[in-house]
Amino acid sequence: MDSNYYRITNRNIKHCCTSHQVIYEYCYKCPYYSCCPYIVPSPPVLISITGPTGVTGATGDIGPIGLTGPTGATGDTGPIGLTGPTGSTGDIGPIGLTGPTGSIGDTGPIGLTGPTGSTGDTGPIGLTGSTGATGDTGPIGLTGSTGATGDTGPIGLTGPTGATGDTGPIGLTGPTGATGDTGPIGLTGSTGATGDTGPIGLTGPTGATGDIGPIGLTGPTGATGDTGPIGLTGPTGDTGPIGLTGPTGSTGDTGPIGLTGPTGATGDTGPIGLTGPTGSTGDTGPIGLTGPTGATGDTGPIGLTGPTGSTGDIGPIGLTGPTGATGDIGPIGLTGPTGPTGPYLNSYDVYTIYDIDLKSQDDVTFFKRINIGGLTSLSDNDSTIINLTDGYVYFISYIVSANVGANSYFQIAPFIDNIFEFSYNTTATSNSASNGNATVSAGFIVQAKKEDTSLTMPFYLKFTTNSTNIGEVTGSVSIFPFAIL
């Protein structure tokens, strides 16, 4: 016989009964053959199924209590009995009435309309039906109590499925409700790119609406155009009444019961059946003599730990112990990332000095030569003043040459914010060997920090001499901002 034929053992029967509620004579007929873990190879043999256990008889009267014997050793645990069939479910109570619908919450604010997508091809416009008004929902009735679960009968053979009953008639359509008010129009979003528009013909006058003709056959579905923006949702109309439920189709006839096969050889003893119901308690017999005290049993397992008690008060802080020896120096940590480069002032300025008719106590005249960064500038109304932008630190240097005649002197006095800075004052004396020429120079740092709301600080050089025969006065001023206050 082909070894692919398998006999179903009692373990198989248990597995099939509990897992699939079916029993097959041979495994090769079973749809769960390929996954069954309990099959054993055997020639095909007919099987017999142990019938259900009969009802346990009533319990007899309890005899007198005998002497308590010593406790025997615990026997091996017997096999678990088959799970009894599930009892039939009781009838479902009637559905209660639906409770009243709660009031509708306030409508949230309308969101901004998104940008308009490209316009797809316009499909034919269908006839719009009017929305019916929503009917009032009836109150929900009380839920009936669950009936008692009946005894479970034996599982019969599954009969063929009956023919499906005719579909009940469609319920009447409720009356059309009034159209709700149109919601507010949302803000118009930004218009998307418009495709090429064909020339629009003149609109003719609208004719009178003719009678609605019959609905033609549905044409093939056109390609879906791009989805246009979603319009605002109008208010929901009232729900119409629920149509009548159609009648339930008749149940099909039960198929005939198959022929009983021949009785097979007696199979292995099945597992112990379910214990029947306990009979009524008999009368209590007389109390027997107390037997001798048995040997002390083994100590039981340790009980569960009780709940933790409340935390006691914190004790006083102890004295500080002596300071421990200093530990070894730990390894040097990784070098952190390089910080960002600090600000760089790409700014410098040079102004030249040239005068031919300067007098004592006059300010020298400046001419802009180089101006990078824009932090300094000549005054709009006076070319003898250089304005320094507030909030920076400047290095200023000057050199001035003048012909004041032999044996004379001249002095250059810097003024910053209209204050004479005598520390940077310079003086030169001429002689006959120099043909009356002399030169002065100086360099210093200035903090342009105004106490008022001015944005600039004035800087100028005052020329002083004892000579009345003044020739050319030339020179230059270099200004370098190098820090921010």
GROMACS .gro file of C-alpha atoms in nm:
model
  485
    1MET     CA    1   0.000   0.000   0.000
    2ASP     CA    2   0.122   0.348  -0.078
    3SER     CA    3   0.297   0.493   0.225
    4ASN     CA    4   0.130   0.826   0.154
    5TYR     CA    5  -0.191   0.676   0.298
    6TYR     CA    6  -0.220   0.748   0.667
    7ARG     CA    7  -0.446   0.630   0.941
    8ILE     CA    8  -0.602   0.881   1.179
    9THR     CA    9  -0.511   0.809   1.542
   10ASN     CA   10  -0.704   0.923   1.847
   11ARG     CA   11  -0.468   1.217   1.869
   12ASN     CA   12  -0.560   1.302   1.513
   13ILE     CA   13  -0.926   1.283   1.597
   14LYS     CA   14  -0.876   1.517   1.892
   15HIS     CA   15  -0.679   1.758   1.673
   16CYS     CA   16  -0.937   1.753   1.395
   17CYS     CA   17  -1.235   1.778   1.628
   18THR     CA   18  -1.097   2.070   1.822
   19SER     CA   19  -0.933   2.251   1.532
   20HIS     CA   20  -1.158   2.196   1.236
   21GLN     CA   21  -1.483   2.033   1.366
   22VAL     CA   22  -1.457   1.763   1.095
   23ILE     CA   23  -1.343   1.399   1.086
   24TYR     CA   24  -1.206   1.224   0.779
   25GLU     CA   25  -1.154   0.850   0.743
   26TYR     CA   26  -0.815   0.888   0.577
   27CYS     CA   27  -0.566   1.170   0.603
   28TYR     CA   28  -0.529   1.196   0.229
   29LYS     CA   29  -0.893   1.309   0.221
   30CYS     CA   30  -0.837   1.572   0.490
   31PRO     CA   31  -0.779   1.932   0.366
   32TYR     CA   32  -0.541   1.979   0.659
   33TYR     CA   33  -0.332   1.675   0.564
   34SER     CA   34  -0.026   1.877   0.465
   35CYS     CA   35  -0.004   2.061   0.798
   36CYS     CA   36  -0.123   1.790   1.044
   37PRO     CA   37   0.150   1.714   1.302
   38TYR     CA   38  -0.020   1.399   1.432
   39ILE     CA   39  -0.033   1.164   1.131
   40VAL     CA   40   0.127   0.819   1.151
   41PRO     CA   41   0.194   0.589   0.854
   42SER     CA   42  -0.035   0.288   0.838
   43PRO     CA   43  -0.237   0.091   0.585
   44PRO     CA   44  -0.585   0.236   0.542
   45VAL     CA   45  -0.802   0.105   0.824
   46LEU     CA   46  -1.156   0.193   0.903
   47ILE     CA   47  -1.197   0.370   1.234
   48SER     CA   48  -1.462   0.380   1.494
   49ILE     CA   49  -1.548   0.689   1.688
   50THR     CA   50  -1.623   0.655   2.054
   51GLY     CA   51  -1.975   0.770   2.125
   52PRO     CA   52  -2.064   1.042   2.376
   53THR     CA   53  -2.047   0.954   2.745
   54GLY     CA   54  -2.382   0.884   2.900
   55VAL     CA   55  -2.539   1.091   3.173
   56THR     CA   56  -2.396   1.016   3.517
   57GLY     CA   57  -2.645   0.861   3.752
   58ALA     CA   58  -2.756   1.018   4.076
   59THR     CA   59  -2.505   0.994   4.359
   60GLY     CA   60  -2.590   0.752   4.633
   61ASP     CA   61  -2.603   0.832   5.002
   62ILE     CA   62  -2.271   0.913   5.160
   63GLY     CA   63  -2.145   0.641   5.389
   64PRO     CA   64  -1.980   0.706   5.721
   65ILE     CA   65  -1.649   0.881   5.707
   66GLY     CA   66  -1.368   0.635   5.749
   67LEU     CA   67  -1.037   0.685   5.910
   68THR     CA   68  -0.810   0.914   5.719
   69GLY     CA   69  -0.539   0.711   5.557
   70PRO     CA   70  -0.189   0.836   5.486
   71THR     CA   71  -0.153   1.053   5.184
   72GLY     CA   72  -0.033   0.861   4.885
   73ALA     CA   73   0.222   0.984   4.632
   74THR     CA   74   0.081   1.213   4.369
   75GLY     CA   75  -0.002   1.020   4.055
   76ASP     CA   76   0.084   1.128   3.703
   77THR     CA   77  -0.145   1.385   3.556
   78GLY     CA   78  -0.396   1.222   3.326
   79PRO     CA   79  -0.453   1.341   2.970
   80ILE     CA   80  -0.674   1.644   2.924
   81GLY     CA   81  -1.022   1.546   2.816
   82LEU     CA   82  -1.181   1.666   2.496
   83THR     CA   83  -1.334   2.008   2.514
   84GLY     CA   84  -1.708   1.978   2.531
   85PRO     CA   85  -1.916   2.123   2.252
   86THR     CA   86  -2.008   2.488   2.285
   87GLY     CA   87  -2.366   2.547   2.388
   88SER     CA   88  -2.598   2.719   2.149
   89THR     CA   89  -2.622   3.092   2.187
   90GLY     CA   90  -2.944   3.220   2.333
   91ASP     CA   91  -3.181   3.431   2.132
   92ILE     CA   92  -3.069   3.789   2.077
   93GLY     CA   93  -3.292   4.038   2.246
   94PRO     CA   94  -3.476   4.296   2.040
   95ILE     CA   95  -3.275   4.597   1.925
   96GLY     CA   96  -3.357   4.902   2.129
   97LEU     CA   97  -3.465   5.230   1.983
   98THR     CA   98  -3.187   5.460   1.867
   99GLY     CA   99  -3.122   5.750   2.106
  100PRO     CA  100  -3.158   6.111   1.994
  101THR     CA  101  -2.874   6.255   1.789
  102GLY     CA  102  -2.664   6.512   1.973
  103SER     CA  103  -2.657   6.869   1.857
  104ILE     CA  104  -2.414   6.949   1.578
  105GLY     CA  105  -2.101   7.131   1.700
  106ASP     CA  106  -1.994   7.467   1.573
  107THR     CA  107  -1.845   7.461   1.228
  108GLY     CA  108  -1.468   7.520   1.230
  109PRO     CA  109  -1.317   7.807   1.033
  110ILE     CA  110  -1.286   7.752   0.660
  111GLY     CA  111  -0.927   7.693   0.555
  112LEU     CA  112  -0.755   7.892   0.286
  113THR     CA  113  -0.821   7.769  -0.063
  114GLY     CA  114  -0.516   7.601  -0.213
  115PRO     CA  115  -0.369   7.704  -0.546
  116THR     CA  116  -0.581   7.618  -0.846
  117GLY     CA  117  -0.452   7.318  -1.035
  118SER     CA  118  -0.441   7.293  -1.410
  119THR     CA  119  -0.788   7.248  -1.555
  120GLY     CA  120  -0.869   6.899  -1.678
  121ASP     CA  121  -1.101   6.816  -1.963
  122THR     CA  122  -1.457   6.886  -1.858
  123GLY     CA  123  -1.673   6.574  -1.847
  124PRO     CA  124  -2.044   6.582  -1.923
  125ILE     CA  125  -2.246   6.730  -1.638
  126GLY     CA  126  -2.486   6.480  -1.482
  127LEU     CA  127  -2.825   6.572  -1.348
  128THR     CA  128  -2.796   6.680  -0.987
  129GLY     CA  129  -3.055   6.534  -0.754
  130SER     CA  130  -3.169   6.745  -0.467
  131THR     CA  131  -3.056   6.634  -0.126
  132GLY     CA  132  -3.331   6.498   0.095
  133ALA     CA  133  -3.381   6.627   0.443
  134THR     CA  134  -3.240   6.406   0.719
  135GLY     CA  135  -3.515   6.248   0.925
  136ASP     CA  136  -3.504   6.267   1.302
  137THR     CA  137  -3.339   5.960   1.456
  138GLY     CA  138  -3.557   5.781   1.707
  139PRO     CA  139  -3.436   5.721   2.064
  140ILE     CA  140  -3.231   5.408   2.136
  141GLY     CA  141  -3.429   5.152   2.335
  142LEU     CA  142  -3.304   4.966   2.638
  143THR     CA  143  -3.097   4.656   2.565
  144GLY     CA  144  -3.283   4.340   2.652
  145SER     CA  145  -3.138   4.094   2.901
  146THR     CA  146  -2.934   3.808   2.758
  147GLY     CA  147  -3.121   3.479   2.756
  148ALA     CA  148  -2.986   3.172   2.931
  149THR     CA  149  -2.752   2.960   2.721
  150GLY     CA  150  -2.922   2.643   2.610
  151ASP     CA  151  -2.762   2.300   2.615
  152THR     CA  152  -2.540   2.234   2.319
  153GLY     CA  153  -2.670   1.965   2.092
  154PRO     CA  154  -2.444   1.732   1.895
  155ILE     CA  155  -2.301   1.880   1.579
  156GLY     CA  156  -2.493   1.748   1.282
  157LEU     CA  157  -2.365   1.701   0.933
  158THR     CA  158  -2.359   2.023   0.739
  159GLY     CA  159  -2.634   2.026   0.482
  160PRO     CA  160  -2.602   2.182   0.141
  161THR     CA  161  -2.646   2.557   0.128
  162GLY     CA  162  -3.000   2.655   0.039
  163ALA     CA  163  -3.082   2.878  -0.253
  164THR     CA  164  -3.062   3.247  -0.184
  165GLY     CA  165  -3.402   3.402  -0.131
  166ASP     CA  166  -3.534   3.677  -0.352
  167THR     CA  167  -3.422   4.027  -0.267
  168GLY     CA  168  -3.690   4.225  -0.091
  169PRO     CA  169  -3.839   4.531  -0.256
  170ILE     CA  170  -3.651   4.858  -0.220
  171GLY     CA  171  -3.805   5.087   0.037
  172LEU     CA  172  -3.983   5.403  -0.061
  173THR     CA  173  -3.765   5.707  -0.123
  174GLY     CA  174  -3.821   5.979   0.132
  175PRO     CA  175  -3.942   6.321   0.021
  176THR     CA  176  -3.677   6.561  -0.102
  177GLY     CA  177  -3.573   6.802   0.172
  178ALA     CA  178  -3.519   7.173   0.128
  179THR     CA  179  -3.174   7.275   0.010
  180GLY     CA  180  -2.959   7.410   0.295
  181ASP     CA  181  -2.809   7.757   0.290
  182THR     CA  182  -2.487   7.789   0.096
  183GLY     CA  183  -2.184   7.817   0.325
  184PRO     CA  184  -1.953   8.117   0.304
  185ILE     CA  185  -1.704   8.118   0.020
  186GLY     CA  186  -1.346   8.065   0.133
  187LEU     CA  187  -1.057   8.289   0.047
  188THR     CA  188  -0.939   8.248  -0.308
  189GLY     CA  189  -0.600   8.081  -0.330
  190SER     CA  190  -0.326   8.184  -0.562
  191THR     CA  191  -0.410   8.108  -0.923
  192GLY     CA  192  -0.208   7.830  -1.080
  193ALA     CA  193  -0.051   7.850  -1.420
  194THR     CA  194  -0.325   7.889  -1.681
  195GLY     CA  195  -0.312   7.671  -1.985
  196ASP     CA  196  -0.352   7.810  -2.334
  197THR     CA  197  -0.712   7.925  -2.362
  198GLY     CA  198  -0.892   7.884  -2.687
  199PRO     CA  199  -1.100   8.171  -2.819
  200ILE     CA  200  -1.430   8.200  -2.630
  201GLY     CA  201  -1.737   8.229  -2.847
  202LEU     CA  202  -2.013   8.476  -2.778
  203THR     CA  203  -2.267   8.343  -2.531
  204GLY     CA  204  -2.609   8.319  -2.679
  205PRO     CA  205  -2.922   8.394  -2.483
  206THR     CA  206  -3.037   8.110  -2.261
  207GLY     CA  207  -3.341   7.934  -2.398
  208ALA     CA  208  -3.626   7.804  -2.194
  209THR     CA  209  -3.550   7.474  -2.021
  210GLY     CA  210  -3.705   7.184  -2.206
  211ASP     CA  211  -3.845   6.868  -2.055
  212ILE     CA  212  -3.584   6.627  -1.928
  213GLY     CA  213  -3.541   6.348  -2.174
  214PRO     CA  214  -3.482   5.987  -2.077
  215ILE     CA  215  -3.137   5.904  -1.948
  216GLY     CA  216  -2.928   5.759  -2.226
  217LEU     CA  217  -2.694   5.463  -2.203
  218THR     CA  218  -2.381   5.533  -2.007
  219GLY     CA  219  -2.092   5.598  -2.242
  220PRO     CA  220  -1.741   5.471  -2.178
  221THR     CA  221  -1.564   5.645  -1.895
  222GLY     CA  222  -1.338   5.921  -2.020
  223ALA     CA  223  -0.990   5.979  -1.893
  224THR     CA  224  -0.997   6.127  -1.548
  225GLY     CA  225  -0.911   6.497  -1.552
  226ASP     CA  226  -0.702   6.662  -1.287
  227THR     CA  227  -0.891   6.700  -0.964
  228GLY     CA  228  -1.018   7.051  -0.917
  229PRO     CA  229  -1.019   7.222  -0.580
  230ILE     CA  230  -1.262   7.076  -0.329
  231GLY     CA  231  -1.560   7.302  -0.283
  232LEU     CA  232  -1.703   7.393   0.051
  233THR     CA  233  -1.922   7.122   0.203
  234GLY     CA  234  -2.281   7.230   0.228
  235PRO     CA  235  -2.490   7.147   0.534
  236THR     CA  236  -2.620   6.786   0.552
  237GLY     CA  237  -2.983   6.747   0.476
  238ASP     CA  238  -3.219   6.543   0.693
  239THR     CA  239  -3.196   6.165   0.649
  240GLY     CA  240  -3.499   6.007   0.489
  241PRO     CA  241  -3.683   5.716   0.656
  242ILE     CA  242  -3.525   5.369   0.631
  243GLY     CA  243  -3.690   5.146   0.373
  244LEU     CA  244  -3.872   4.825   0.465
  245THR     CA  245  -3.655   4.514   0.511
  246GLY     CA  246  -3.720   4.249   0.247
  247PRO     CA  247  -3.844   3.905   0.358
  248THR     CA  248  -3.585   3.639   0.444
  249GLY     CA  249  -3.545   3.370   0.181
  250SER     CA  250  -3.662   3.019   0.263
  251THR     CA  251  -3.408   2.776   0.409
  252GLY     CA  252  -3.294   2.508   0.166
  253ASP     CA  253  -3.377   2.141   0.224
  254THR     CA  254  -3.142   1.939   0.443
  255GLY     CA  255  -2.932   1.696   0.246
  256PRO     CA  256  -2.973   1.320   0.304
  257ILE     CA  257  -2.760   1.154   0.570
  258GLY     CA  258  -2.489   0.936   0.422
  259LEU     CA  259  -2.476   0.559   0.472
  260THR     CA  260  -2.313   0.435   0.786
  261GLY     CA  261  -1.987   0.261   0.712
  262PRO     CA  262  -1.900  -0.082   0.856
  263THR     CA  263  -1.780  -0.091   1.209
  264GLY     CA  264  -1.406  -0.080   1.222
  265ALA     CA  265  -1.175  -0.250   1.465
  266THR     CA  266  -1.190  -0.110   1.813
  267GLY     CA  267  -0.961   0.187   1.834
  268ASP     CA  268  -0.746   0.291   2.124
  269THR     CA  269  -0.931   0.397   2.430
  270GLY     CA  270  -1.021   0.761   2.401
  271PRO     CA  271  -0.941   1.017   2.665
  272ILE     CA  272  -1.157   1.035   2.972
  273GLY     CA  273  -1.480   1.215   2.897
  274LEU     CA  274  -1.608   1.520   3.071
  275THR     CA  275  -1.731   1.468   3.425
  276GLY     CA  276  -2.107   1.464   3.446
  277PRO     CA  277  -2.301   1.695   3.672
  278THR     CA  278  -2.268   1.633   4.046
  279GLY     CA  279  -2.567   1.461   4.201
  280SER     CA  280  -2.754   1.595   4.498
  281THR     CA  281  -2.570   1.570   4.829
  282GLY     CA  282  -2.675   1.278   5.045
  283ASP     CA  283  -2.733   1.287   5.418
  284THR     CA  284  -2.424   1.339   5.628
  285GLY     CA  285  -2.311   1.022   5.799
  286PRO     CA  286  -2.184   1.004   6.154
  287ILE     CA  287  -1.846   1.151   6.222
  288GLY     CA  288  -1.583   0.879   6.233
  289LEU     CA  289  -1.303   0.848   6.476
  290THR     CA  290  -1.017   1.086   6.433
  291GLY     CA  291  -0.728   0.914   6.268
  292PRO     CA  292  -0.372   0.944   6.382
  293THR     CA  293  -0.193   1.265   6.299
  294GLY     CA  294  -0.009   1.235   5.975
  295ALA     CA  295   0.353   1.319   5.925
  296THR     CA  296   0.433   1.686   5.892
  297GLY     CA  297   0.413   1.789   5.529
  298ASP     CA  298   0.680   1.973   5.343
  299THR     CA  299   0.715   2.341   5.413
  300GLY     CA  300   0.495   2.541   5.182
  301PRO     CA  301   0.632   2.805   4.949
  302ILE     CA  302   0.730   3.140   5.094
  303GLY     CA  303   0.438   3.379   5.086
  304LEU     CA  304   0.432   3.697   4.883
  305THR     CA  305   0.627   3.989   5.021
  306GLY     CA  306   0.400   4.231   5.201
  307PRO     CA  307   0.367   4.592   5.093
  308THR     CA  308   0.660   4.819   5.171
  309GLY     CA  309   0.604   5.031   5.476
  310SER     CA  310   0.612   5.408   5.465
  311THR     CA  311   0.957   5.564   5.453
  312GLY     CA  312   1.085   5.675   5.788
  313ASP     CA  313   1.207   6.022   5.866
  314ILE     CA  314   1.545   6.115   5.723
  315GLY     CA  315   1.813   6.090   5.985
  316PRO     CA  316   2.052   6.373   6.062
  317ILE     CA  317   2.331   6.434   5.814
  318GLY     CA  318   2.649   6.266   5.923
  319LEU     CA  319   2.980   6.434   5.959
  320THR     CA  320   3.173   6.493   5.638
  321GLY     CA  321   3.447   6.242   5.599
  322PRO     CA  322   3.803   6.338   5.523
  323THR     CA  323   3.880   6.441   5.167
  324GLY     CA  324   4.014   6.154   4.964
  325ALA     CA  325   4.336   6.165   4.774
  326THR     CA  326   4.323   6.340   4.441
  327GLY     CA  327   4.272   6.094   4.161
  328ASP     CA  328   4.485   6.068   3.852
  329ILE     CA  329   4.426   6.325   3.584
  330GLY     CA  330   4.195   6.182   3.320
  331PRO     CA  331   4.287   6.164   2.953
  332ILE     CA  332   4.264   6.481   2.750
  333GLY     CA  333   3.928   6.505   2.579
  334LEU     CA  334   3.879   6.531   2.206
  335THR     CA  335   3.937   6.871   2.053
  336GLY     CA  336   3.609   7.046   1.986
  337PRO     CA  337   3.515   7.179   1.643
  338THR     CA  338   3.670   7.505   1.531
  339GLY     CA  339   3.444   7.798   1.606
  340PRO     CA  340   3.320   8.034   1.338
  341THR     CA  341   3.555   8.301   1.209
  342GLY     CA  342   3.511   8.632   1.387
  343PRO     CA  343   3.396   8.944   1.207
  344TYR     CA  344   3.643   9.097   0.962
  345LEU     CA  345   3.633   9.469   0.896
  346ASN     CA  346   3.716   9.520   0.533
  347SER     CA  347   3.735   9.899   0.566
  348TYR     CA  348   4.008  10.167   0.524
  349ASP     CA  349   4.011  10.530   0.413
  350VAL     CA  350   4.264  10.788   0.291
  351TYR     CA  351   4.199  11.161   0.264
  352THR     CA  352   4.448  11.408   0.115
  353ILE     CA  353   4.509  11.764   0.246
  354TYR     CA  354   4.564  12.063   0.017
  355ASP     CA  355   4.535  12.438   0.095
  356ILE     CA  356   4.698  12.744  -0.067
  357ASP     CA  357   4.538  13.031   0.122
  358LEU     CA  358   4.513  12.888   0.473
  359LYS     CA  359   4.526  13.129   0.768
  360SER     CA  360   4.609  13.067   1.131
  361GLN     CA  361   4.322  12.903   1.328
  362ASP     CA  362   4.169  12.761   1.007
  363ASP     CA  363   4.076  12.393   0.963
  364VAL     CA  364   4.262  12.209   0.689
  365THR     CA  365   4.065  12.097   0.380
  366PHE     CA  366   4.021  11.722   0.306
  367PHE     CA  367   3.975  11.548  -0.030
  368LYS     CA  368   3.856  11.185  -0.045
  369ARG     CA  369   4.118  10.960  -0.204
  370ILE     CA  370   4.025  10.604  -0.090
  371ASN     CA  371   3.699  10.504   0.077
  372ILE     CA  372   3.648  10.125   0.132
  373GLY     CA  373   3.375   9.999   0.364
  374GLY     CA  374   3.187  10.326   0.398
  375LEU     CA  375   3.256  10.376   0.770
  376THR     CA  376   3.388  10.732   0.720
  377SER     CA  377   3.277  11.018   0.496
  378LEU     CA  378   3.323  11.391   0.437
  379SER     CA  379   3.060  11.619   0.582
  380ASP     CA  380   2.801  11.722   0.324
  381ASN     CA  381   2.837  12.094   0.399
  382ASP     CA  382   3.198  12.119   0.513
  383SER     CA  383   3.498  11.944   0.351
  384THR     CA  384   3.709  12.019   0.659
  385ILE     CA  385   3.521  11.754   0.866
  386ILE     CA  386   3.549  11.374   0.840
  387ASN     CA  387   3.255  11.186   1.001
  388LEU     CA  388   3.339  10.860   1.185
  389THR     CA  389   3.057  10.602   1.213
  390ASP     CA  390   2.961  10.540   1.574
  391GLY     CA  391   3.034  10.201   1.737
  392TYR     CA  392   3.389  10.128   1.609
  393VAL     CA  393   3.751  10.167   1.720
  394TYR     CA  394   3.974  10.352   1.467
  395PHE     CA  395   4.346  10.395   1.418
  396ILE     CA  396   4.408  10.744   1.274
  397SER     CA  397   4.738  10.879   1.147
  398TYR     CA  398   4.818  11.207   0.974
  399ILE     CA  399   5.113  11.381   0.814
  400VAL     CA  400   5.108  11.756   0.727
  401SER     CA  401   5.374  11.973   0.553
  402ALA     CA  402   5.356  12.353   0.530
  403ASN     CA  403   5.571  12.644   0.402
  404VAL     CA  404   5.549  12.912   0.670
  405GLY     CA  405   5.879  13.094   0.596
  406ALA     CA  406   6.211  13.070   0.772
  407ASN     CA  407   6.228  13.072   1.149
  408SER     CA  408   5.853  13.023   1.196
  409TYR     CA  409   5.643  12.742   1.334
  410PHE     CA  410   5.304  12.581   1.280
  411GLN     CA  411   5.090  12.351   1.489
  412ILE     CA  412   4.829  12.080   1.400
  413ALA     CA  413   4.566  12.021   1.671
  414PRO     CA  414   4.327  11.723   1.626
  415PHE     CA  415   3.963  11.770   1.734
  416ILE     CA  416   3.749  11.459   1.793
  417ASP     CA  417   3.378  11.511   1.860
  418ASN     CA  418   3.456  11.884   1.881
  419ILE     CA  419   3.700  11.826   2.168
  420PHE     CA  420   4.067  11.928   2.140
  421GLU     CA  421   4.287  11.624   2.187
  422PHE     CA  422   4.606  11.792   2.317
  423SER     CA  423   4.779  11.454   2.361
  424TYR     CA  424   4.793  11.421   1.981
  425ASN     CA  425   4.894  11.782   1.917
  426THR     CA  426   5.209  11.830   1.702
  427THR     CA  427   5.434  12.137   1.631
  428ALA     CA  428   5.715  12.197   1.375
  429THR     CA  429   5.964  12.486   1.331
  430SER     CA  430   6.110  12.596   0.997
  431ASN     CA  431   6.453  12.745   0.923
  432SER     CA  432   6.642  12.890   0.634
  433ALA     CA  433   6.803  12.559   0.554
  434SER     CA  434   6.461  12.409   0.482
  435ASN     CA  435   6.351  12.709   0.278
  436GLY     CA  436   6.069  12.769   0.532
  437ASN     CA  437   5.921  12.413   0.504
  438ALA     CA  438   5.831  12.195   0.806
  439THR     CA  439   5.646  11.864   0.858
  440VAL     CA  440   5.450  11.709   1.148
  441SER     CA  441   5.294  11.361   1.191
  442ALA     CA  442   5.111  11.157   1.455
  443GLY     CA  443   4.907  10.838   1.504
  444PHE     CA  444   4.650  10.748   1.768
  445ILE     CA  445   4.346  10.529   1.849
  446VAL     CA  446   3.993  10.669   1.873
  447GLN     CA  447   3.682  10.508   2.022
  448ALA     CA  448   3.379  10.645   1.836
  449LYS     CA  449   3.123  10.608   2.112
  450LYS     CA  450   2.851  10.870   2.123
  451GLU     CA  451   2.647  10.925   2.436
  452ASP     CA  452   2.359  11.082   2.244
  453THR     CA  453   2.162  10.945   1.950
  454SER     CA  454   2.408  11.070   1.687
  455LEU     CA  455   2.529  10.812   1.436
  456THR     CA  456   2.862  10.980   1.353
  457MET     CA  457   3.147  11.156   1.533
  458PRO     CA  458   3.321  11.458   1.367
  459PHE     CA  459   3.700  11.466   1.324
  460TYR     CA  460   3.906  11.764   1.197
  461LEU     CA  461   4.255  11.922   1.216
  462LYS     CA  462   4.310  12.287   1.314
  463PHE     CA  463   4.610  12.476   1.166
  464THR     CA  464   4.786  12.739   1.384
  465THR     CA  465   5.099  12.944   1.297
  466ASN     CA  466   5.290  13.264   1.391
  467SER     CA  467   5.365  13.334   1.027
  468THR     CA  468   5.178  13.576   0.805
  469ASN     CA  469   5.350  13.446   0.493
  470ILE     CA  470   5.181  13.106   0.453
  471GLY     CA  471   5.241  12.904   0.141
  472GLU     CA  472   5.109  12.557   0.042
  473VAL     CA  473   4.978  12.318   0.311
  474THR     CA  474   4.967  11.951   0.201
  475GLY     CA  475   4.940  11.608   0.363
  476SER     CA  476   4.709  11.310   0.418
  477VAL     CA  477   4.499  11.131   0.681
  478SER     CA  478   4.473  10.747   0.695
  479ILE     CA  479   4.191  10.586   0.893
  480PHE     CA  480   4.164  10.211   0.976
  481PRO     CA  481   3.866  10.074   1.177
  482PHE     CA  482   3.981   9.752   1.346
  483ALA     CA  483   3.730   9.667   1.619
  484ILE     CA  484   3.361   9.688   1.704
  485LEU     CA  485   3.249   9.836   2.032
   0.00000   0.00000   0.00000
